XYZ file of C-alpha atoms in Angstrom:
376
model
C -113.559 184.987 243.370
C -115.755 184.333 246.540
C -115.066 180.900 248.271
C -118.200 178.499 246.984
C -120.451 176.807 250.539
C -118.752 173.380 249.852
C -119.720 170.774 252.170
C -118.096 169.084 254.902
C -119.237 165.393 254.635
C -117.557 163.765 257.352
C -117.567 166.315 260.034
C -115.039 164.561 263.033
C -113.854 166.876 265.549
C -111.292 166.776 268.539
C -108.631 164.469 269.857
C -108.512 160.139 269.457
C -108.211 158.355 272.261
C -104.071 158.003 272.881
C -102.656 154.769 271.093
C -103.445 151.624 273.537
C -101.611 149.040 271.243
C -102.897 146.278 269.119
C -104.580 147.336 265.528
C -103.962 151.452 265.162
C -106.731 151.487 262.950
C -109.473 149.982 265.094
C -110.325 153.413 266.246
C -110.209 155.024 263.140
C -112.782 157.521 262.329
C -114.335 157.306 258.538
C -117.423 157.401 256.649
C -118.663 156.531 253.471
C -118.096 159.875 250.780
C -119.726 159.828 247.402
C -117.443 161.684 245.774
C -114.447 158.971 246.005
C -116.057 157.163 243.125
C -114.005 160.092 240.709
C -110.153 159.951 240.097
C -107.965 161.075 242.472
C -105.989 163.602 240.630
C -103.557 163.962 243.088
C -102.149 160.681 242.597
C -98.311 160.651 242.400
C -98.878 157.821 239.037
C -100.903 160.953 237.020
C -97.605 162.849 238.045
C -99.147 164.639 240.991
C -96.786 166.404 243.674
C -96.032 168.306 246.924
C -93.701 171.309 245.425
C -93.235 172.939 248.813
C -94.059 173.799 252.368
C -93.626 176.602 254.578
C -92.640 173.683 257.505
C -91.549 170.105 257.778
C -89.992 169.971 260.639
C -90.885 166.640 261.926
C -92.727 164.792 258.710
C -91.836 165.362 255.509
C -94.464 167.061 253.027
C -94.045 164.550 249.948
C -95.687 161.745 252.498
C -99.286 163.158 251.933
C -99.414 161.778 248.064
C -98.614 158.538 248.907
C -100.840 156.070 247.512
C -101.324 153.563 250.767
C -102.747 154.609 254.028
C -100.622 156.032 256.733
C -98.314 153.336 258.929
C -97.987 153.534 262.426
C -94.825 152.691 264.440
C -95.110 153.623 268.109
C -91.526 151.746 268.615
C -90.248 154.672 265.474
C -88.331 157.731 267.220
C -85.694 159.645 265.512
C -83.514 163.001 266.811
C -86.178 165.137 266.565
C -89.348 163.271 268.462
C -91.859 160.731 267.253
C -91.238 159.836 263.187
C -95.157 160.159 261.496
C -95.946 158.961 258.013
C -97.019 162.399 257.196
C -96.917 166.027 257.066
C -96.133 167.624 260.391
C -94.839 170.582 261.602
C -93.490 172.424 264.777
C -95.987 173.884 267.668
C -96.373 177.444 266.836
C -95.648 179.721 269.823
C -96.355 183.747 269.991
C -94.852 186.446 270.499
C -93.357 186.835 273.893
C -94.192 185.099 277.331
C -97.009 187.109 277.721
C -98.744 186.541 274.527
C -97.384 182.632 273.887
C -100.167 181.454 271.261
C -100.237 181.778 268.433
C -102.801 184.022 266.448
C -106.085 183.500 264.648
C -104.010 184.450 261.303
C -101.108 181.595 262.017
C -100.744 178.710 259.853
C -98.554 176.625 257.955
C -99.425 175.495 254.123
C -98.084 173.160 251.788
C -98.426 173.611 247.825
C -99.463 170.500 245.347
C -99.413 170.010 241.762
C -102.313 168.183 240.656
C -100.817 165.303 238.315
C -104.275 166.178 235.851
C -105.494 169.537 236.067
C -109.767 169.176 236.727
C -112.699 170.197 238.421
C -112.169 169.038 241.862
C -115.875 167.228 243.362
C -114.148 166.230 247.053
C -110.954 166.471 249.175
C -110.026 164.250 252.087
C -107.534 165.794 254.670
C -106.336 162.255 256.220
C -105.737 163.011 260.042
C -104.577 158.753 260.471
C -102.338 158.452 263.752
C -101.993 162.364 264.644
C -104.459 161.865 267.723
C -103.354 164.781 269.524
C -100.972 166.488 267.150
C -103.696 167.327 263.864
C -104.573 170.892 263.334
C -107.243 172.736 264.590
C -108.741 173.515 261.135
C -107.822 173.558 257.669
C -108.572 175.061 254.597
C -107.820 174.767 250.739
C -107.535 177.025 247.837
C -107.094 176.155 244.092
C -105.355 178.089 241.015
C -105.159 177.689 237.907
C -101.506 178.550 236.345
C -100.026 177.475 233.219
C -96.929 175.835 232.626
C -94.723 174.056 235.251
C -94.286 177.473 238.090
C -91.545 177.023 240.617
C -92.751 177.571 244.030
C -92.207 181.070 243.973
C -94.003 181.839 241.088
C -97.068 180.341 242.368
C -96.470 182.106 245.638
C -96.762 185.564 243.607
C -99.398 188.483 244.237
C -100.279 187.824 240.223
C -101.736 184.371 241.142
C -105.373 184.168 241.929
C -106.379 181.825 244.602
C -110.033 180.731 245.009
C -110.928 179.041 248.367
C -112.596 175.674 247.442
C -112.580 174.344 251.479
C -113.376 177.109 253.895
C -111.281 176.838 257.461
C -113.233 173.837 258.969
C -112.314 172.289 262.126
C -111.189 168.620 261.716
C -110.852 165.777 264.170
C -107.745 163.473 265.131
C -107.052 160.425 263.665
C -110.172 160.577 261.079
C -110.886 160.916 257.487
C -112.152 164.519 257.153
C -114.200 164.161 254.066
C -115.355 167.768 252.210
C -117.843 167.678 249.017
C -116.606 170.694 246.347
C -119.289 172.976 244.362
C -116.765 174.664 242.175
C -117.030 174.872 238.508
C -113.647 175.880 237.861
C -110.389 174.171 236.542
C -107.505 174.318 238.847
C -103.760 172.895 238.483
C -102.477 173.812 241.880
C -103.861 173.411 245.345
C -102.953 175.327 248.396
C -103.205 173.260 251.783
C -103.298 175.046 254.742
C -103.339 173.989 258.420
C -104.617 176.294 261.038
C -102.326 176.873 263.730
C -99.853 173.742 262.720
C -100.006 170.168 263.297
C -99.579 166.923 261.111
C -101.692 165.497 258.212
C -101.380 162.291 257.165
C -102.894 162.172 253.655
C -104.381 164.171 251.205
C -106.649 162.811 248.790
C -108.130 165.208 245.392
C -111.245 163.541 243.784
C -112.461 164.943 240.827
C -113.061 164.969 236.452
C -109.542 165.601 234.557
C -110.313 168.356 231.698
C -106.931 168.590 229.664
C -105.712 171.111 227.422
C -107.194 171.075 224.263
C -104.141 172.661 222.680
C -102.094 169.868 224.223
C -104.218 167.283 222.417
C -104.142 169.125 219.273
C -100.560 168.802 219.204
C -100.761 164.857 220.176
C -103.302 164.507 216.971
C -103.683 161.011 217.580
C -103.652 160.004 221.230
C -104.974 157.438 223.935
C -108.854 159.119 223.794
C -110.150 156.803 226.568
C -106.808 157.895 229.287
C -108.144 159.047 232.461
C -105.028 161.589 232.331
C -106.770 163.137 228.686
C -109.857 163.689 230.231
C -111.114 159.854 230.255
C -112.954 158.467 233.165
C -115.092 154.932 234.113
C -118.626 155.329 234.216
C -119.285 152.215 235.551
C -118.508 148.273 236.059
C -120.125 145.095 236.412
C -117.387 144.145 239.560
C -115.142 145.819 241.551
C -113.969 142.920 244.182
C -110.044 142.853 243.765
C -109.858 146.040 242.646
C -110.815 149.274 240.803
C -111.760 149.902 237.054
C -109.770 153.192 237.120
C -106.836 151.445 237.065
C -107.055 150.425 233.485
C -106.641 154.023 232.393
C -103.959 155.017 234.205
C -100.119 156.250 232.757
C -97.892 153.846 232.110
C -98.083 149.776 232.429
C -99.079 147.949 235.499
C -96.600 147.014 237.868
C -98.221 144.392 239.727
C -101.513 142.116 239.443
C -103.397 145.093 241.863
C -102.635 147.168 239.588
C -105.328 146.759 236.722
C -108.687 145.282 237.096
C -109.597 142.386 238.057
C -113.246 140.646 239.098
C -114.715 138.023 241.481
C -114.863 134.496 240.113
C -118.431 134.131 238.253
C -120.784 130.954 238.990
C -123.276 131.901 236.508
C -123.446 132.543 232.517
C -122.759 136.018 232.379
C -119.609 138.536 232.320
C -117.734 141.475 233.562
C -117.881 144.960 231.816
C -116.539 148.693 232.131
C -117.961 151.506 230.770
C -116.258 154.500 229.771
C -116.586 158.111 228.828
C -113.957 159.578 226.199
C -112.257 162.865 226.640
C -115.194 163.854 223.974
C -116.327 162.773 220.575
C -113.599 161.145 219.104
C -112.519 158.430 216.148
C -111.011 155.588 217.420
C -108.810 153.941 215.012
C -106.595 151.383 217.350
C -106.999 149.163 220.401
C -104.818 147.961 223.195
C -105.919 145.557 225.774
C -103.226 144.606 228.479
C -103.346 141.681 230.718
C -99.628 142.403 232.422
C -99.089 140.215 235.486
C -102.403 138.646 235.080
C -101.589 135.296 234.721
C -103.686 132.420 236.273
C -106.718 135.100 236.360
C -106.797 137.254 232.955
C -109.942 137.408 230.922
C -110.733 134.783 228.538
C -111.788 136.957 225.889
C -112.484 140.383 225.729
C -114.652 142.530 223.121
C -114.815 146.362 222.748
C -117.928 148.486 221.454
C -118.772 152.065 221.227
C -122.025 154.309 221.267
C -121.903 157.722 219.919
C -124.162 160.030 222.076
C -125.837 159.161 225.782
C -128.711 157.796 223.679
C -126.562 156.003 220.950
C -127.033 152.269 220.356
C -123.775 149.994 221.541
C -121.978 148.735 218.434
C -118.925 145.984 218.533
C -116.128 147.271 216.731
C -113.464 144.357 218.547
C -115.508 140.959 218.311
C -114.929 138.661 221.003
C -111.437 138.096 220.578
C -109.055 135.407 222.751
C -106.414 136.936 225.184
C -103.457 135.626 226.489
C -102.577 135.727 229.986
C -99.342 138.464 230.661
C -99.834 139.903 227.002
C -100.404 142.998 225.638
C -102.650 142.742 222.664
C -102.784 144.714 219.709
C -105.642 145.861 217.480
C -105.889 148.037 214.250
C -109.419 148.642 213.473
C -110.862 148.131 209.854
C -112.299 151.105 209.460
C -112.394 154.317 212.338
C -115.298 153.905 214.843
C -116.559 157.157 215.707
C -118.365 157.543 219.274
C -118.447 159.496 222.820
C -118.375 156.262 225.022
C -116.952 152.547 224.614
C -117.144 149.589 227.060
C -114.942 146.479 227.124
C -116.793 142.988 228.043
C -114.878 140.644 229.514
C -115.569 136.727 229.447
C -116.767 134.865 231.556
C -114.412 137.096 234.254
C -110.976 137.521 235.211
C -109.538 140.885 234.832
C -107.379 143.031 232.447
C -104.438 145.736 233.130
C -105.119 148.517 230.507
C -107.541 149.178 228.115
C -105.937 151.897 225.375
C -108.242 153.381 222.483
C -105.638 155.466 220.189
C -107.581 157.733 218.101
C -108.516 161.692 217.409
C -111.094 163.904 218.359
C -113.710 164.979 215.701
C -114.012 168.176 214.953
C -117.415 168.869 217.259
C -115.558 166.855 219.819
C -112.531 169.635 219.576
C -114.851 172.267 219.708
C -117.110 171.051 222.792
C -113.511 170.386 224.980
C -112.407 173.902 223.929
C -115.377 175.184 225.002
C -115.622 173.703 228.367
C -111.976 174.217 228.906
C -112.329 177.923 228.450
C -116.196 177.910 230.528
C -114.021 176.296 233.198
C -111.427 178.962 233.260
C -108.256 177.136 231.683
């Protein structure tokens, strides 16, 4: 498959300025990318990973999943040179003294697991402290492989790799931000850096599509979890921190770790709006206010709207919560719809928001059918 003309939104090129001391960050080059407002489904909570790398020599591959931004120590040295909070290999070299470079074709590459398999809309390759030590350029490819391959199985001549970043120079110390055009599903990535050098971070931003065969076998599952092909469409407040996080895996760990909004000074509330995986039956609610304690909602109410055009209808009435609670809800009757939203009152936040239910049976066939257009 021909690589797609993606987009390189942030386009920073060439070396930072040395470190000078005080704030590492003040020199930081960034810009605003659209595309960061969809998951990142490279996140090591959806399960995502670095399975290998051809070179680690002085930073260790698993560093470029981790969820906060890089930390700088200039003080940090270990036995072999300057310790980064990142990926970094060795200087290449050529062949012999009279040919020391390396070559055009010379690169080193690491290999992730996605922790969702999706259609990718934007990458970040996070250059954050390697001022003089990024790569020149890098690239990345995507596959699509069932199963859970080793290494060398997704290193075979069998696998088809489609280039979703074309080699791109990047800059030092700098968010290098690229927009992706391809309609395709992919479970694996394939990060390369052209001729060597150190990335910090690598962020994957994109729409989870699951397997459909997967879900089947679930029958009734969490309809509205970002890793089943859930996603946030929208929200009335994002000050303390992101929506998204109340359809992650797993409970939250700490207050950051749901949603929570801005003290209110008028008589309204705070909202999400989500899309389900597709048409579904929702027959059970959980809302989670874990850790929230002096700042959970009041009350909360769920409804759902079958159809972009559908009319809103409450099937959880405005119902008290309790701070640090999980709360349980079995619905009277199964509420059948593409979207729900959860309305919070007056503010305050909540952890997770779980609808258990099934898909319909022209919800099934709509995710098969995408799944398959999308190459899974």
């Amino acid at each position: 498959m021909t690589a797609q003309q993606n987009t390189s939104l942030a386009s920073f090129t060439g070396d930072a300025q040395p470190y000078g001391g005080g704030d590492p960050y003040a020199d930081y080059r960034t810009a605003d990318l659209p595309f960061t407002q969809y998951a990142n489904l490279a996140d090591r909570q959806l399960g995502a990973g670095v399975v290998a790398a051809n070179d680690e020599f002085f930073a260790q591959r698993e560093n470029l999943l981790v969820p906060e931004p890089a930390e700088f120590d200039p003080e940090h040295f270990g036995h072999k040179g300057k310790v980064m909070d990142g990926w970094e290999t060795r200087r290449r070299r050529g062949v012999s003294a009279e040919h020391p470079w390396p070559t055009e074709e010379d690169h080193d590459w690491a290999l992730i697991r996605l922790g969702a398999p999706g259609v990718i809309r934007g990458i970040v390759v996070d250059t954050a402290h390697f001022r003089g030590n990024y790569p020149q350029a890098v690239s990345v490819e995507g596959a699509s492989v069932a199963g859970s391959p080793s290494p060398e199985e997704l290193l075979a001549d069998d696998v088809k790799w489609t280039t979703i970043v074309p080699r791109t120079p990047v800059g030092g110390h700098a968010a290098n931000g690229f927009a992706v055009s391809t309609e395709q599903r992919f479970t694996h990535l394939r990060l390369k850096q052209h001729p060597d050098g150190g990335i910090a971070r690598l962020r994957v931003y994109g729409e989870v599509v699951p397997d459909p065969a997967w879900l089947a076998a679930l029958g009734t599952f969490d309809v509205v979890a970002l890793e089943n092909g859930g996603r946030v469409e929208d929200a009335s407040n994002l000050f303390y921190s992101p929506a998204t996080n109340t359809i992650q895996p797993g409970r939250s760990r700490k207050m950051d770790d749901g949603w929570e909004t801005r003290r209110r000074r008028d008589r309204g509330n705070d909202w999400i709006q989500y899309r389900l995986v597709d048409r579904s039956q929702i027959r059970a609610i959980e809302i989670d206010t874990a850790y929230l304690k002096g700042n959970s909602a009041g009350w909360a109410s769920v409804s759902v709207k079958d159809g972009e055009d559908g009319e809103w209808r409450e099937v959880l009435p405005r119902t008290r919560m309790q701070p640090d609670t999980n709360h349980r809800f079995v619905l009277p009757e199964a509420a059948v719809g593409t979207h729900a939203r959860v309305d919070i009152f007056p503010d305050g936040g909540i952890s997770r928001l779980r609808l258990f239910g099934t898909l319909t049976e022209d919800g099934a066939a709509h995710l098969a059918a995408r799944h398959q257009e999308l190459g899974g």
